[in-house]
PDB file of C-alpha atoms in Angstrom:
ATOM      1  CA  GLU A 219     100.480 116.041  96.061  1.00 56.00           C
ATOM      2  CA  ASP A 220     103.101 114.787  93.635  1.00 74.00           C
ATOM      3  CA  LYS A 221     101.925 111.987  91.433  1.00 88.00           C
ATOM      4  CA  VAL A 222     103.768 109.601  89.136  1.00 93.00           C
ATOM      5  CA  VAL A 223     101.842 107.297  86.814  1.00 95.00           C
ATOM      6  CA  GLN A 224     103.424 104.394  84.994  1.00 97.00           C
ATOM      7  CA  SER A 225     102.017 102.437  82.089  1.00 97.00           C
ATOM      8  CA  PRO A 226     101.447  99.729  81.308  1.00 97.00           C
ATOM      9  CA  LEU A 227     101.208  98.110  84.735  1.00 95.00           C
ATOM     10  CA  SER A 228     102.091  94.749  83.249  1.00 96.00           C
ATOM     11  CA  LEU A 229     103.681  93.663  79.985  1.00 97.00           C
ATOM     12  CA  VAL A 230     104.508  90.226  78.590  1.00 98.00           C
ATOM     13  CA  VAL A 231     106.680  89.933  75.475  1.00 97.00           C
ATOM     14  CA  HIS A 232     108.921  87.421  73.746  1.00 97.00           C
ATOM     15  CA  GLU A 233     112.667  87.432  73.951  1.00 97.00           C
ATOM     16  CA  GLY A 234     114.117  89.698  71.293  1.00 97.00           C
ATOM     17  CA  ASP A 235     111.209  92.125  71.288  1.00 97.00           C
ATOM     18  CA  THR A 236     111.628  95.844  71.950  1.00 98.00           C
ATOM     19  CA  VAL A 237     109.588  97.379  74.774  1.00 98.00           C
ATOM     20  CA  THR A 238     108.743 100.940  75.780  1.00 98.00           C
ATOM     21  CA  LEU A 239     107.727 101.739  79.335  1.00 98.00           C
ATOM     22  CA  ASN A 240     106.023 105.017  80.134  1.00 98.00           C
ATOM     23  CA  CYS A 241     106.163 107.367  83.099  1.00 97.00           C
ATOM     24  CA  SER A 242     104.140 110.577  83.413  1.00 96.00           C
ATOM     25  CA  TYR A 243     104.348 113.001  86.304  1.00 93.00           C
ATOM     26  CA  GLU A 244     103.011 116.221  87.733  1.00 87.00           C
ATOM     27  CA  VAL A 245     105.118 119.312  87.348  1.00 74.00           C
ATOM     28  CA  THR A 246     105.412 120.386  90.976  1.00 70.00           C
ATOM     29  CA  ASN A 247     108.850 120.238  92.589  1.00 70.00           C
ATOM     30  CA  PHE A 248     110.634 118.680  89.642  1.00 79.00           C
ATOM     31  CA  ARG A 249     114.334 118.107  90.245  1.00 83.00           C
ATOM     32  CA  SER A 250     115.036 114.807  88.545  1.00 90.00           C
ATOM     33  CA  LEU A 251     113.373 111.665  87.290  1.00 93.00           C
ATOM     34  CA  LEU A 252     114.848 108.283  88.106  1.00 95.00           C
ATOM     35  CA  TRP A 253     114.385 104.785  86.736  1.00 97.00           C
ATOM     36  CA  TYR A 254     115.051 101.660  88.796  1.00 97.00           C
ATOM     37  CA  LYS A 255     114.926  97.934  88.066  1.00 97.00           C
ATOM     38  CA  GLN A 256     113.641  95.639  90.824  1.00 96.00           C
ATOM     39  CA  GLU A 257     114.058  91.897  90.680  1.00 93.00           C
ATOM     40  CA  LYS A 258     113.858  89.901  93.897  1.00 84.00           C
ATOM     41  CA  LYS A 259     115.108  92.426  96.394  1.00 86.00           C
ATOM     42  CA  ALA A 260     116.242  96.028  96.402  1.00 92.00           C
ATOM     43  CA  PRO A 261     115.645  98.348  93.450  1.00 95.00           C
ATOM     44  CA  THR A 262     118.802  98.960  91.448  1.00 95.00           C
ATOM     45  CA  PHE A 263     119.473 102.293  89.788  1.00 96.00           C
ATOM     46  CA  LEU A 264     119.254 102.616  86.014  1.00 97.00           C
ATOM     47  CA  PHE A 265     119.033 106.275  84.989  1.00 96.00           C
ATOM     48  CA  MET A 266     118.668 109.765  86.376  1.00 95.00           C
ATOM     49  CA  LEU A 267     117.241 112.390  84.016  1.00 94.00           C
ATOM     50  CA  THR A 268     117.277 116.101  84.662  1.00 89.00           C
ATOM     51  CA  SER A 269     117.392 117.729  81.228  1.00 80.00           C
ATOM     52  CA  SER A 270     114.732 117.469  78.583  1.00 80.00           C
ATOM     53  CA  GLY A 271     115.523 115.775  75.274  1.00 79.00           C
ATOM     54  CA  ILE A 272     118.840 114.248  76.279  1.00 83.00           C
ATOM     55  CA  GLU A 273     118.885 110.477  75.956  1.00 89.00           C
ATOM     56  CA  LYS A 274     120.645 108.394  78.555  1.00 94.00           C
ATOM     57  CA  LYS A 275     121.872 105.032  77.300  1.00 95.00           C
ATOM     58  CA  SER A 276     123.333 101.926  78.864  1.00 96.00           C
ATOM     59  CA  GLY A 277     123.701  98.926  76.582  1.00 97.00           C
ATOM     60  CA  ARG A 278     120.260  97.876  75.373  1.00 98.00           C
ATOM     61  CA  LEU A 279     118.484 100.270  77.754  1.00 98.00           C
ATOM     62  CA  SER A 280     117.829 103.928  77.057  1.00 97.00           C
ATOM     63  CA  SER A 281     115.667 106.644  78.531  1.00 97.00           C
ATOM     64  CA  ILE A 282     114.598 110.129  77.630  1.00 95.00           C
ATOM     65  CA  LEU A 283     112.739 112.912  79.396  1.00 93.00           C
ATOM     66  CA  ASP A 284     110.218 115.371  77.946  1.00 91.00           C
ATOM     67  CA  LYS A 285     109.768 118.186  80.461  1.00 86.00           C
ATOM     68  CA  LYS A 286     107.261 120.006  78.286  1.00 87.00           C
ATOM     69  CA  GLU A 287     104.869 117.053  78.060  1.00 88.00           C
ATOM     70  CA  LEU A 288     105.824 115.795  81.558  1.00 90.00           C
ATOM     71  CA  PHE A 289     106.789 112.239  80.741  1.00 92.00           C
ATOM     72  CA  SER A 290     109.698 109.893  80.380  1.00 96.00           C
ATOM     73  CA  ILE A 291     110.121 106.613  78.531  1.00 97.00           C
ATOM     74  CA  LEU A 292     112.390 103.659  79.147  1.00 98.00           C
ATOM     75  CA  ASN A 293     113.261 101.593  76.072  1.00 98.00           C
ATOM     76  CA  ILE A 294     114.702  98.113  76.128  1.00 98.00           C
ATOM     77  CA  THR A 295     115.791  96.639  72.807  1.00 98.00           C
ATOM     78  CA  ALA A 296     116.494  92.978  72.015  1.00 98.00           C
ATOM     79  CA  THR A 297     114.971  91.923  75.350  1.00 98.00           C
ATOM     80  CA  GLN A 298     116.382  88.961  77.273  1.00 97.00           C
ATOM     81  CA  THR A 299     114.830  86.837  80.017  1.00 96.00           C
ATOM     82  CA  GLY A 300     117.105  88.606  82.479  1.00 96.00           C
ATOM     83  CA  ASP A 301     115.237  91.829  81.769  1.00 97.00           C
ATOM     84  CA  SER A 302     112.174  90.383  83.527  1.00 97.00           C
ATOM     85  CA  ALA A 303     111.591  92.649  86.523  1.00 97.00           C
ATOM     86  CA  VAL A 304     109.491  95.446  87.907  1.00 96.00           C
ATOM     87  CA  TYR A 305     110.604  98.817  86.534  1.00 97.00           C
ATOM     88  CA  LEU A 306     110.009 101.794  88.797  1.00 97.00           C
ATOM     89  CA  CYS A 307     109.934 105.463  87.912  1.00 96.00           C
ATOM     90  CA  GLY A 308     110.377 108.101  90.602  1.00 94.00           C
ATOM     91  CA  LYS A 309     110.327 111.883  90.659  1.00 92.00           C
ATOM     92  CA  GLY A 310     111.404 114.528  93.114  1.00 86.00           C
ATOM     93  CA  ALA A 311     114.198 115.333  95.478  1.00 84.00           C
ATOM     94  CA  GLN A 312     113.685 115.173  99.234  1.00 85.00           C
ATOM     95  CA  LYS A 313     110.219 113.689  98.676  1.00 86.00           C
ATOM     96  CA  LEU A 314     111.036 111.173  95.978  1.00 90.00           C
ATOM     97  CA  VAL A 315     107.705 109.722  94.869  1.00 91.00           C
ATOM     98  CA  PHE A 316     107.409 106.544  92.809  1.00 94.00           C
ATOM     99  CA  GLY A 317     104.809 105.226  90.408  1.00 94.00           C
ATOM    100  CA  GLN A 318     103.158 101.799  90.748  1.00 94.00           C
ATOM    101  CA  GLY A 319     105.796 100.155  88.600  1.00 96.00           C
ATOM    102  CA  THR A 320     105.594  98.149  85.377  1.00 97.00           C
ATOM    103  CA  ARG A 321     105.978  94.375  85.705  1.00 96.00           C
ATOM    104  CA  LEU A 322     107.830  93.205  82.610  1.00 97.00           C
ATOM    105  CA  THR A 323     107.933  89.502  81.765  1.00 97.00           C
ATOM    106  CA  ILE A 324     110.139  88.245  78.942  1.00 97.00           C
ATOM    107  CA  ASN A 325     109.221  84.776  77.677  1.00 96.00           C
ATOM    108  CA  PRO A 326     111.886  82.694  75.930  1.00 92.00           C
TER     109      PRO A 326
ATOM    110  CA  ASN B  55     131.202  97.673 100.868  1.00 67.00           C
ATOM    111  CA  ALA B  56     128.174  97.351 103.138  1.00 77.00           C
ATOM    112  CA  GLY B  57     126.109 100.248 101.714  1.00 94.00           C
ATOM    113  CA  VAL B  58     122.639 100.302 103.305  1.00 96.00           C
ATOM    114  CA  THR B  59     122.011  97.531 105.829  1.00 96.00           C
ATOM    115  CA  GLN B  60     118.553  96.641 107.106  1.00 97.00           C
ATOM    116  CA  THR B  61     117.705  94.321 109.966  1.00 96.00           C
ATOM    117  CA  PRO B  62     115.885  92.070 110.444  1.00 97.00           C
ATOM    118  CA  LYS B  63     115.236  90.518 107.015  1.00 96.00           C
ATOM    119  CA  PHE B  64     111.940  88.985 108.154  1.00 96.00           C
ATOM    120  CA  GLN B  65     109.635  89.664 111.092  1.00 96.00           C
ATOM    121  CA  VAL B  66     106.238  88.405 112.225  1.00 97.00           C
ATOM    122  CA  LEU B  67     104.292  90.474 114.750  1.00 96.00           C
ATOM    123  CA  LYS B  68     100.960  90.149 116.434  1.00 97.00           C
ATOM    124  CA  THR B  69      98.503  93.021 116.220  1.00 97.00           C
ATOM    125  CA  GLY B  70      99.328  95.620 118.849  1.00 97.00           C
ATOM    126  CA  GLN B  71     102.973  94.674 119.286  1.00 97.00           C
ATOM    127  CA  SER B  72     105.717  97.222 118.767  1.00 96.00           C
ATOM    128  CA  MET B  73     109.025  96.880 117.024  1.00 96.00           C
ATOM    129  CA  THR B  74     111.847  98.823 115.433  1.00 97.00           C
ATOM    130  CA  LEU B  75     113.195  98.227 111.948  1.00 98.00           C
ATOM    131  CA  GLN B  76     116.862  99.098 111.831  1.00 98.00           C
ATOM    132  CA  CYS B  77     118.657 100.857 108.988  1.00 98.00           C
ATOM    133  CA  ALA B  78     122.321 101.809 108.857  1.00 97.00           C
ATOM    134  CA  GLN B  79     124.471 103.209 106.068  1.00 97.00           C
ATOM    135  CA  ASP B  80     128.232 103.580 105.904  1.00 95.00           C
ATOM    136  CA  MET B  81     128.447 106.023 102.986  1.00 95.00           C
ATOM    137  CA  ASN B  82     128.194 109.183 105.107  1.00 94.00           C
ATOM    138  CA  HIS B  83     124.963 110.130 103.358  1.00 96.00           C
ATOM    139  CA  GLU B  84     123.012 112.988 104.916  1.00 96.00           C
ATOM    140  CA  TYR B  85     119.683 111.943 103.384  1.00 96.00           C
ATOM    141  CA  MET B  86     117.870 108.773 104.413  1.00 97.00           C
ATOM    142  CA  SER B  87     114.328 107.586 103.845  1.00 97.00           C
ATOM    143  CA  TRP B  88     111.890 104.738 104.464  1.00 98.00           C
ATOM    144  CA  TYR B  89     109.517 103.244 101.899  1.00 97.00           C
ATOM    145  CA  ARG B  90     106.941 100.504 102.039  1.00 97.00           C
ATOM    146  CA  GLN B  91     106.043  98.310  99.101  1.00 96.00           C
ATOM    147  CA  ASP B  92     102.773  96.416  98.902  1.00 93.00           C
ATOM    148  CA  PRO B  93     101.873  93.815  96.258  1.00 83.00           C
ATOM    149  CA  GLY B  94     101.095  95.430  92.917  1.00 77.00           C
ATOM    150  CA  MET B  95     102.155  98.810  94.140  1.00 80.00           C
ATOM    151  CA  GLY B  96     105.256 100.843  93.841  1.00 89.00           C
ATOM    152  CA  LEU B  97     107.255 102.344  96.671  1.00 94.00           C
ATOM    153  CA  ARG B  98     105.438 104.700  99.025  1.00 95.00           C
ATOM    154  CA  LEU B  99     107.454 107.143 101.105  1.00 95.00           C
ATOM    155  CA  ILE B 100     106.880 106.882 104.870  1.00 97.00           C
ATOM    156  CA  HIS B 101     109.386 109.288 106.420  1.00 97.00           C
ATOM    157  CA  TYR B 102     112.633 110.897 105.407  1.00 97.00           C
ATOM    158  CA  SER B 103     115.529 112.758 106.991  1.00 97.00           C
ATOM    159  CA  VAL B 104     117.893 115.322 105.496  1.00 95.00           C
ATOM    160  CA  GLY B 105     120.386 115.060 108.340  1.00 94.00           C
ATOM    161  CA  ALA B 106     120.892 114.191 111.991  1.00 94.00           C
ATOM    162  CA  GLY B 107     118.120 115.662 114.119  1.00 94.00           C
ATOM    163  CA  ILE B 108     115.844 116.445 111.152  1.00 96.00           C
ATOM    164  CA  THR B 109     112.955 114.257 110.025  1.00 97.00           C
ATOM    165  CA  ASP B 110     109.825 114.849 107.977  1.00 96.00           C
ATOM    166  CA  GLN B 111     106.732 112.988 106.830  1.00 96.00           C
ATOM    167  CA  GLY B 112     106.282 111.328 103.493  1.00 94.00           C
ATOM    168  CA  GLU B 113     103.127 110.076 101.770  1.00 92.00           C
ATOM    169  CA  VAL B 114     102.058 107.473 104.340  1.00 95.00           C
ATOM    170  CA  PRO B 115     103.474 108.431 107.794  1.00 96.00           C
ATOM    171  CA  ASN B 116     100.573 107.341 110.035  1.00 96.00           C
ATOM    172  CA  GLY B 117     101.454 104.528 112.430  1.00 96.00           C
ATOM    173  CA  TYR B 118     105.209 105.031 112.106  1.00 97.00           C
ATOM    174  CA  ASN B 119     107.777 107.055 114.038  1.00 97.00           C
ATOM    175  CA  VAL B 120     111.356 107.860 113.132  1.00 97.00           C
ATOM    176  CA  SER B 121     114.333 109.595 114.690  1.00 96.00           C
ATOM    177  CA  ARG B 122     117.786 110.469 113.401  1.00 97.00           C
ATOM    178  CA  SER B 123     120.303 110.817 116.198  1.00 96.00           C
ATOM    179  CA  THR B 124     123.326 109.970 114.032  1.00 96.00           C
ATOM    180  CA  THR B 125     124.165 110.307 110.347  1.00 96.00           C
ATOM    181  CA  GLU B 126     124.532 106.524 110.020  1.00 96.00           C
ATOM    182  CA  ASP B 127     121.274 105.265 111.539  1.00 97.00           C
ATOM    183  CA  PHE B 128     117.612 105.844 110.737  1.00 98.00           C
ATOM    184  CA  PRO B 129     115.338 103.439 112.651  1.00 98.00           C
ATOM    185  CA  LEU B 130     111.634 103.060 111.881  1.00 98.00           C
ATOM    186  CA  ARG B 131     109.318 102.344 114.810  1.00 97.00           C
ATOM    187  CA  LEU B 132     105.912 100.728 114.738  1.00 96.00           C
ATOM    188  CA  LEU B 133     104.292 101.569 118.079  1.00 91.00           C
ATOM    189  CA  SER B 134     101.217  99.345 117.731  1.00 96.00           C
ATOM    190  CA  ALA B 135     101.362  97.092 114.691  1.00 96.00           C
ATOM    191  CA  ALA B 136      98.259  96.582 112.553  1.00 97.00           C
ATOM    192  CA  PRO B 137      97.598  94.038 109.769  1.00 96.00           C
ATOM    193  CA  SER B 138      97.537  96.948 107.307  1.00 96.00           C
ATOM    194  CA  GLN B 139     101.243  97.414 108.017  1.00 97.00           C
ATOM    195  CA  THR B 140     102.067  94.026 106.532  1.00 97.00           C
ATOM    196  CA  SER B 141     104.481  94.994 103.785  1.00 97.00           C
ATOM    197  CA  VAL B 142     108.073  95.017 102.606  1.00 97.00           C
ATOM    198  CA  TYR B 143     109.994  97.969 103.996  1.00 98.00           C
ATOM    199  CA  PHE B 144     112.969  99.526 102.223  1.00 98.00           C
ATOM    200  CA  CYS B 145     115.439 101.995 103.636  1.00 98.00           C
ATOM    201  CA  ALA B 146     117.397 104.196 101.237  1.00 97.00           C
ATOM    202  CA  SER B 147     120.068 106.879 101.359  1.00 96.00           C
ATOM    203  CA  THR B 148     121.790 109.381  99.117  1.00 95.00           C
ATOM    204  CA  SER B 149     124.340 112.153  99.434  1.00 94.00           C
ATOM    205  CA  SER B 150     122.140 114.688  97.633  1.00 91.00           C
ATOM    206  CA  PRO B 151     118.462 114.004  96.908  1.00 89.00           C
ATOM    207  CA  GLY B 152     117.545 115.053  93.383  1.00 85.00           C
ATOM    208  CA  ASP B 153     121.182 115.119  92.267  1.00 88.00           C
ATOM    209  CA  SER B 154     122.320 111.615  93.170  1.00 91.00           C
ATOM    210  CA  PRO B 155     120.358 108.357  93.057  1.00 92.00           C
ATOM    211  CA  LEU B 156     119.015 106.585  96.107  1.00 94.00           C
ATOM    212  CA  HIS B 157     120.842 103.500  97.343  1.00 95.00           C
ATOM    213  CA  PHE B 158     118.428 100.924  98.736  1.00 96.00           C
ATOM    214  CA  GLY B 159     118.809  98.294 101.424  1.00 96.00           C
ATOM    215  CA  ASN B 160     117.609  94.732 100.810  1.00 95.00           C
ATOM    216  CA  GLY B 161     114.365  95.225 102.645  1.00 96.00           C
ATOM    217  CA  THR B 162     112.535  93.865 105.684  1.00 97.00           C
ATOM    218  CA  ARG B 163     109.499  91.681 105.078  1.00 96.00           C
ATOM    219  CA  LEU B 164     107.010  92.331 107.893  1.00 97.00           C
ATOM    220  CA  THR B 165     103.874  90.301 108.535  1.00 97.00           C
ATOM    221  CA  VAL B 166     101.343  91.429 111.138  1.00 97.00           C
ATOM    222  CA  THR B 167      98.796  88.804 112.153  1.00 96.00           C
TER     223      THR B 167
END
């Protein structure tokens, strides 16, 4: 069965810090890897990664995929309190499977 | 732009009762899916559909039924609710799974007592 593992499960940092969130996965049925941010309600899409070594960037957030080592990272630089959320990593196509999520808390 | 609409937002059931969680999307997406999210856990796939008339099981299908009679709607049925089904349920859709991201509804919070 497909498995996605995220680490850490929980992270507390101060505003302005840089954080790295990790996502490792099994190789079966790889089509794409997705990152989502979830605050109060529905997850909102951040990045979709399909090719190894190509960084996706949006403002202070960036993500990269390593298909050889089977992992992805999500970086957030100069964190703000509004970055506090659960970050979810998912892999697959028709059966898109998610990890447990990383709960990120940014303290002012 | 409605996107993915889920109803109801909240529901309380007694053990053994049945109910249907509704999900509708107006983006003409062929693919739709249902997830449940429990505290401290990520999203777990219940059922999914790649088009009208086609459904398949996800990671945790037991206790849930689905059908897909139209492209727009993908209801999730609980035939006999159990406390273990207390969760937040999310419906999602996309035009092409694996090539385009999922769009999520705002969720239904279900409590089974």
